[in-house]
Short mmCIF file of C-alpha atoms in Angstrom, two decimals:
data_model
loop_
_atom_site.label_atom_id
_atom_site.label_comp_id
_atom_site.label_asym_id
_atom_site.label_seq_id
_atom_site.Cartn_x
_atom_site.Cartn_y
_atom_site.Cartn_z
CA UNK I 1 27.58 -22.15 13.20
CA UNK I 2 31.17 -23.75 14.39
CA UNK I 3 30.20 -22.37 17.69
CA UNK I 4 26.45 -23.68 17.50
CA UNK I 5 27.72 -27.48 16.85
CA UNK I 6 30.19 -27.27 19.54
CA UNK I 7 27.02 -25.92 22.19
CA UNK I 8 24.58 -28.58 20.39
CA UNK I 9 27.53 -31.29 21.24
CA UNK I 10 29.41 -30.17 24.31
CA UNK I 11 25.98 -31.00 26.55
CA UNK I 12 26.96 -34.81 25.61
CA UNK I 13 29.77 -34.66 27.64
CA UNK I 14 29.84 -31.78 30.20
CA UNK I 15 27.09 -31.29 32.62
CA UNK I 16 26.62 -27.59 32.93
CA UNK I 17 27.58 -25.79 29.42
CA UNK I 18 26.69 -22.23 29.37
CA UNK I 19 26.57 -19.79 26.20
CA UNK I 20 28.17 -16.15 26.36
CA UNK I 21 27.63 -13.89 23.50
CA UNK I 22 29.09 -10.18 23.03
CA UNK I 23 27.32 -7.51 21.92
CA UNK I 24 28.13 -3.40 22.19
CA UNK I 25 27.26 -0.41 24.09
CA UNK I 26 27.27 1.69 21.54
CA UNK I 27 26.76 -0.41 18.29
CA UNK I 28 25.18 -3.94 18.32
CA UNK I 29 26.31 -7.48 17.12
CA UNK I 30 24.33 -8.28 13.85
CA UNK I 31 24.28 -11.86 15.19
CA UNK I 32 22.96 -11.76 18.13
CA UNK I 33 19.74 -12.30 17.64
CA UNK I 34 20.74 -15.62 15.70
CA UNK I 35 22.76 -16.27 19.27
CA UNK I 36 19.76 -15.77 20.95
CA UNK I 37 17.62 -18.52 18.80
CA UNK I 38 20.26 -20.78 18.84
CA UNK I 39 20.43 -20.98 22.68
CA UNK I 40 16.73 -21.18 23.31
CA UNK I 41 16.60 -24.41 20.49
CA UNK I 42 19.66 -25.92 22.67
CA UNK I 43 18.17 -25.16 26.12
CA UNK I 44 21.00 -23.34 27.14
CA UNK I 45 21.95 -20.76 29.76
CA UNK I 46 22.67 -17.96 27.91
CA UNK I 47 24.74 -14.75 28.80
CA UNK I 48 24.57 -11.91 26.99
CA UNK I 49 27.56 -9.44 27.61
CA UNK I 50 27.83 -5.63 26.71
CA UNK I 51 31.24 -4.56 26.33
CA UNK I 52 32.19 -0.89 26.18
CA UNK I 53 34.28 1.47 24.23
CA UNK I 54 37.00 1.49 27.04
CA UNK I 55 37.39 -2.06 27.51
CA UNK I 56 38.52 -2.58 23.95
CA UNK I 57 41.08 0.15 24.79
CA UNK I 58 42.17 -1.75 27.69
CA UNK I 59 42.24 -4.51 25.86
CA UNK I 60 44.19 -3.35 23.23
CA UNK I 61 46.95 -2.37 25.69
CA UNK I 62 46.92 -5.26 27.42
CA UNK I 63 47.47 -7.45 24.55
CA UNK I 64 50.50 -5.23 23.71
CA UNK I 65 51.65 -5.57 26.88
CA UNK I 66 51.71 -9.15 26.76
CA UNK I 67 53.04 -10.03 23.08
CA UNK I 68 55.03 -7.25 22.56
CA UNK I 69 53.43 -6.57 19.17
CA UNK I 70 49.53 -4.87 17.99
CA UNK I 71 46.66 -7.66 17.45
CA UNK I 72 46.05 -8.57 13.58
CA UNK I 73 43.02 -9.79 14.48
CA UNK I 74 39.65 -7.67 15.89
CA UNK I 75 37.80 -10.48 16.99
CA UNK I 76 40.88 -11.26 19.32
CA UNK I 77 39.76 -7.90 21.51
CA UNK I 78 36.61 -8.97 21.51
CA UNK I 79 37.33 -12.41 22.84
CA UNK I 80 39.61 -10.95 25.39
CA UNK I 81 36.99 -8.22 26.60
CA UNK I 82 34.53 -11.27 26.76
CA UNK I 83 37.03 -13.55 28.53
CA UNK I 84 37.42 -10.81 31.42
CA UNK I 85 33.77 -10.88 32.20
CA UNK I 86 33.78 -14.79 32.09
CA UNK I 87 33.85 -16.30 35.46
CA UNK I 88 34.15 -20.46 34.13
CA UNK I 89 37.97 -20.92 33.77
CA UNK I 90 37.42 -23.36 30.46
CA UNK I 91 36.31 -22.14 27.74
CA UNK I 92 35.27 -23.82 24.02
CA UNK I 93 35.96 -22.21 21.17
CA UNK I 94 35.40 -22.76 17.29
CA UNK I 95 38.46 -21.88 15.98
CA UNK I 96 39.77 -23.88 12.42
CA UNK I 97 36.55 -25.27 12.05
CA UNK I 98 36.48 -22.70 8.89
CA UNK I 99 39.33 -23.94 7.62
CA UNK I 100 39.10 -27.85 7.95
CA UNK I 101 36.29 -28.02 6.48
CA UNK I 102 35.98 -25.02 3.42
CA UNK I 103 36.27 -21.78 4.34
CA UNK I 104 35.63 -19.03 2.35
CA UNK I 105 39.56 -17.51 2.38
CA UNK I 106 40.19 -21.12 1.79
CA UNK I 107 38.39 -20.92 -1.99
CA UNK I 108 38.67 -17.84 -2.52
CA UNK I 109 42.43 -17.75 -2.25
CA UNK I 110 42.72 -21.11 -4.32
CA UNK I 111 40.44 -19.75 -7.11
CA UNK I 112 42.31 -16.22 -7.01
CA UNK I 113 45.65 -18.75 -8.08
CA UNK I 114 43.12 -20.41 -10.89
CA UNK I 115 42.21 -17.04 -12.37
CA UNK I 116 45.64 -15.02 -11.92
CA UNK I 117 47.47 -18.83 -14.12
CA UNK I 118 44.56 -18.22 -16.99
CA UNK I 119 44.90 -14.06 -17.12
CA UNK I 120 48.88 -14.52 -17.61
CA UNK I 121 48.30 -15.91 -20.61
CA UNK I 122 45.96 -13.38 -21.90
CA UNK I 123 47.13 -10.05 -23.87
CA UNK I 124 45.77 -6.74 -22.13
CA UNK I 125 44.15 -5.95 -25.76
CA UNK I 126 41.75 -8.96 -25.13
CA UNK I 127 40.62 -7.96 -21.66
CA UNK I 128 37.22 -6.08 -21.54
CA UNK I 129 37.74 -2.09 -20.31
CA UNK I 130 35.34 -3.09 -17.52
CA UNK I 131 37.34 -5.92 -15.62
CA UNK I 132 41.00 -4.88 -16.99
CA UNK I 133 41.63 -3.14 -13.27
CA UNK I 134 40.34 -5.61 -11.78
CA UNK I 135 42.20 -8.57 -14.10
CA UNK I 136 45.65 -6.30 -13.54
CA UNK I 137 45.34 -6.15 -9.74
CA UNK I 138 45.70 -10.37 -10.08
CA UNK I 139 48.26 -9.93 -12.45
CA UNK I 140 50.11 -7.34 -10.89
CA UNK I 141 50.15 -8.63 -7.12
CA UNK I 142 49.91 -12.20 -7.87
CA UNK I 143 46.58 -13.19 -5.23
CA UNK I 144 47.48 -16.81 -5.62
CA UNK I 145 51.17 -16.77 -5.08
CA UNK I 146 50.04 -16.05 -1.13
CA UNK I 147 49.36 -19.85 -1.30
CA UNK I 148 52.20 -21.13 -2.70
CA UNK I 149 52.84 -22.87 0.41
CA UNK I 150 54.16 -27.21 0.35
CA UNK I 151 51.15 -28.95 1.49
CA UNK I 152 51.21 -31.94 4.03
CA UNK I 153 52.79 -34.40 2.31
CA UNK I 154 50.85 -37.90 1.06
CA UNK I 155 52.65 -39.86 3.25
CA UNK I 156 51.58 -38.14 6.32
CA UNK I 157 48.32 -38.23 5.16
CA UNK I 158 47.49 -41.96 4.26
CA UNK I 159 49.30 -42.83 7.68
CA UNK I 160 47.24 -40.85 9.64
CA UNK I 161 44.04 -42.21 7.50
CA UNK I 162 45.21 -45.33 8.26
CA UNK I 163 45.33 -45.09 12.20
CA UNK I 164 41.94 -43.37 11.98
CA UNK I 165 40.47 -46.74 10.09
CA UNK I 166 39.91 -45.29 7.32
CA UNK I 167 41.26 -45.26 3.72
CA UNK I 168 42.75 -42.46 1.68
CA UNK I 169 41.02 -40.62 -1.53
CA UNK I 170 40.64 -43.39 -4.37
CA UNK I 171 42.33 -42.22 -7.61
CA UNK I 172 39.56 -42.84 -9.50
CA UNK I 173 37.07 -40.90 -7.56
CA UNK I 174 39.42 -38.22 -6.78
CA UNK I 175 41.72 -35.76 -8.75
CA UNK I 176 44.60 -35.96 -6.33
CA UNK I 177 46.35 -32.68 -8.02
CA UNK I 178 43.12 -31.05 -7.09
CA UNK I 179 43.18 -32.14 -3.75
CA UNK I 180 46.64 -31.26 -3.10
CA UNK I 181 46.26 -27.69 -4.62
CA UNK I 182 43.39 -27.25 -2.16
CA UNK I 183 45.46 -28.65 1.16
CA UNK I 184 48.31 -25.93 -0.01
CA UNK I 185 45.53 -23.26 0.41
CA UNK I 186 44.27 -24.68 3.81
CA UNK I 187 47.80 -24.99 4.57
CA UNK I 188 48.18 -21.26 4.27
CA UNK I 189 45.49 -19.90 6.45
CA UNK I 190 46.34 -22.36 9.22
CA UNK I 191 49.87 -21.02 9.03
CA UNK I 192 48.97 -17.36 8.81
CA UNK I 193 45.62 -16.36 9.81
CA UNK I 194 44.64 -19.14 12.19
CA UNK I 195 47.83 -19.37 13.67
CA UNK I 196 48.23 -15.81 14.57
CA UNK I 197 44.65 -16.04 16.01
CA UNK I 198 45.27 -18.45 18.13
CA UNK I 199 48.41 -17.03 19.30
CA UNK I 200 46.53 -13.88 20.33
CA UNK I 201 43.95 -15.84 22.21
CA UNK I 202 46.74 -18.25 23.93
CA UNK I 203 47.71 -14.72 25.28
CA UNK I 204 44.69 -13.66 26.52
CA UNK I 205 43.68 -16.75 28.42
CA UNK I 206 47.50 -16.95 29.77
CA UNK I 207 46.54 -13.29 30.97
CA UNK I 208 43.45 -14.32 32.33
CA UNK I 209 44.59 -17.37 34.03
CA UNK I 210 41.61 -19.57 31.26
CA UNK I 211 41.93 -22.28 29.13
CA UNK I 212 40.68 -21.49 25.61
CA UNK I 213 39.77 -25.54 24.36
CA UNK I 214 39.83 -25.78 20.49
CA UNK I 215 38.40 -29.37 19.77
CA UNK I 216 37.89 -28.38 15.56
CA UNK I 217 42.02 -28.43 15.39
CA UNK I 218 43.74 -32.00 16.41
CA UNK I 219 45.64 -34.54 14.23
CA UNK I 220 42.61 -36.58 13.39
CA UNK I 221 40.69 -33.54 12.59
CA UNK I 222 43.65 -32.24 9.88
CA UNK I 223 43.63 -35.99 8.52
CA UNK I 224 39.47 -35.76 8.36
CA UNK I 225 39.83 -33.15 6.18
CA UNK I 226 42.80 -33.89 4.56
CA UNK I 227 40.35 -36.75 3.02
CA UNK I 228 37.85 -34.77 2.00
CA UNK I 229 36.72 -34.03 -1.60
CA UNK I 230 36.50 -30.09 -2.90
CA UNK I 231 32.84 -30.47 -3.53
CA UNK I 232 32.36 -31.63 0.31
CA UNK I 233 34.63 -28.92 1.31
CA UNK I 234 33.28 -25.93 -1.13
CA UNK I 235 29.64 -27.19 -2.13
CA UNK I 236 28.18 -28.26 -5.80
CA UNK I 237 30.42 -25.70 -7.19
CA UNK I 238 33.58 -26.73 -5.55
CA UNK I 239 36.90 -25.29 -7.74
CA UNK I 240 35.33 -25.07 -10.92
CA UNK I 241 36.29 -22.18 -12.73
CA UNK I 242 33.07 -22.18 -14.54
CA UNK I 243 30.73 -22.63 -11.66
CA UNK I 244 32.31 -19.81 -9.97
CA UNK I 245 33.21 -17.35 -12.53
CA UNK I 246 29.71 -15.85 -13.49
CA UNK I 247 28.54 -15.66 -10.20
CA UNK I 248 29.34 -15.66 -6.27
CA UNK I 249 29.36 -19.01 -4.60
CA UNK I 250 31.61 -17.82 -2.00
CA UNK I 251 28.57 -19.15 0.79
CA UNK I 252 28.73 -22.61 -0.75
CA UNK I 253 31.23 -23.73 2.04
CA UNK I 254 31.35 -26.10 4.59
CA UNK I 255 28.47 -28.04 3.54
CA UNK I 256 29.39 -30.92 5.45
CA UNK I 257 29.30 -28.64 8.76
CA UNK I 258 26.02 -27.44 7.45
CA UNK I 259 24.27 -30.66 7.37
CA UNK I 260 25.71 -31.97 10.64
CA UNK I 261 24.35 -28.67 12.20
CA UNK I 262 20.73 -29.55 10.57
CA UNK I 263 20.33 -32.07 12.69
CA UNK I 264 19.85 -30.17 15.92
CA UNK I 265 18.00 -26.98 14.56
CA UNK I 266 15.91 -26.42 11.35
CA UNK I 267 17.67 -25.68 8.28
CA UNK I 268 16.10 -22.37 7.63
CA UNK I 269 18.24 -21.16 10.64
CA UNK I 270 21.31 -22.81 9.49
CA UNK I 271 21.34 -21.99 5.37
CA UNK I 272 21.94 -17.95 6.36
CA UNK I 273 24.50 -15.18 4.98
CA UNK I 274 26.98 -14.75 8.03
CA UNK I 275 27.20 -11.46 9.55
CA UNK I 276 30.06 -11.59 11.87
CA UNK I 277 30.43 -8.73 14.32
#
């Protein structure tokens, strides 16, 4: 989808915008026939590009080569296998839009923390036989500690809200410790898994002579999100322990992304499970 708005809204400003989409010799992307729906609704000139088995070796090598360490990330070899069979030399790429605006590592992470705070105060005795492993895994390995991270701090925030014309969270529309407890988690992932991801594509394009263009992640951008609300960020059932105990709501995300992608495509084609590769 992150990929879909920036096709839908790159045309506004480029002339020639193409679409390139990977898919396998011997496998298949479970999203590229989405891709394929998405272009035709855009008008777009779309490439579809087979990689095989030994280009992921020789990507894997080359990365090594280059960074001195292994990926962390698969989707990195992917990119970089892709990235060798693109001839335009600048390239945009969706990257943080996840995480600015609700991702589901995001919540998940921030309601592991809610969970593993309530089960510390709860004898083993009480704990139903069915969930216990699963309650003593949060206990044991403390899921939520991973976020325990100092957010941006307020300051930083309302200046940068300020210079964007806009005003911070009201008090009285907004639990601010709420707030705060999510930035920590979004915090986290930019510092960890986003980071890293980037890193690994900065080394590709450097390898590959590109420029890899990542308009979701900017100052304004942080500050944008930095304003919003959990329910704009995680949906109807936003942190609420009771919304999202009984059952899954881990697809309730980024329903501000959602809405804004609506308006070039029919919702039906928007309001799907994500497959990834």
């Amino acid at each position: 989808m992150d990929s879909f708005i920036l096709a839908a809204t790159a045309g506004e400003f480029f002339d020639n915008v193409k679409a390139y989409t990977p898919t396998w010799e011997k496998g298949e992307n479970p999203e590229l026939a989405r891709a394929i729906v998405f272009a035709n609704k855009l008008g777009l000139e779309h490439h579809i590009v087979t990689i095989h088995p030994d280009e992921f070796k020789s990507s894997f090598f080359e990365m090594i080569d280059a960074s001195g360490v292994p990926n962390r990330n698969y989707s990195s070899l992917v990119l970089h296998a892709l990235f060798k069979r693109i001839p335009e030399n600048i390239i945009l790429y969706g990257e943080y839009a996840d995480t600015m605006f609700g991702s589901r590592p995001v919540k998940s992470g921030i309601m592991d923390r809610k969970y593993a705070s309530i089960l510390r105060f709860i004898p083993d005795y009480v704990i139903p036989g069915r969930i216990r492993p699963i309650c003593a895994g949060i206990k044991n390995h403390g899921l939520g500690q991973l976020i325990e991270i100092p957010s941006i701090t307020e300051s930083f925030i309302k200046s940068n809200l300020d210079s964007l014309g806009v005003g911070a969270p009201k008090e009285d529309m907004i639990d601010q410790k709420k707030v705060f407890t999510r930035i920590s988690g979004t915090e986290f992932n930019l510092r960890t898994d986003c980071s890293q991801h980037m890193l690994e594509i900065e080394t590709s394009a450097l390898l590959l002579g590109k420029k890899i263009v990542t308009p979701f992640y900017n100052q304004r951008m942080v500050a944008l999100s930095n304003r919003l609300s959990n329910r704009q960020m995680f949906g109807p059932s936003n942190l609420s322990i009771r919304k999202n105990f009984r059952k899954d709501t881990s697809k309730q995300v980024k329903p501000l992304l959602n809405q804004l992608a609506c308006q070039f495509i029919e919702p039906e084609a928007i309001y799907l499970e994500k497959l990834g590769f």
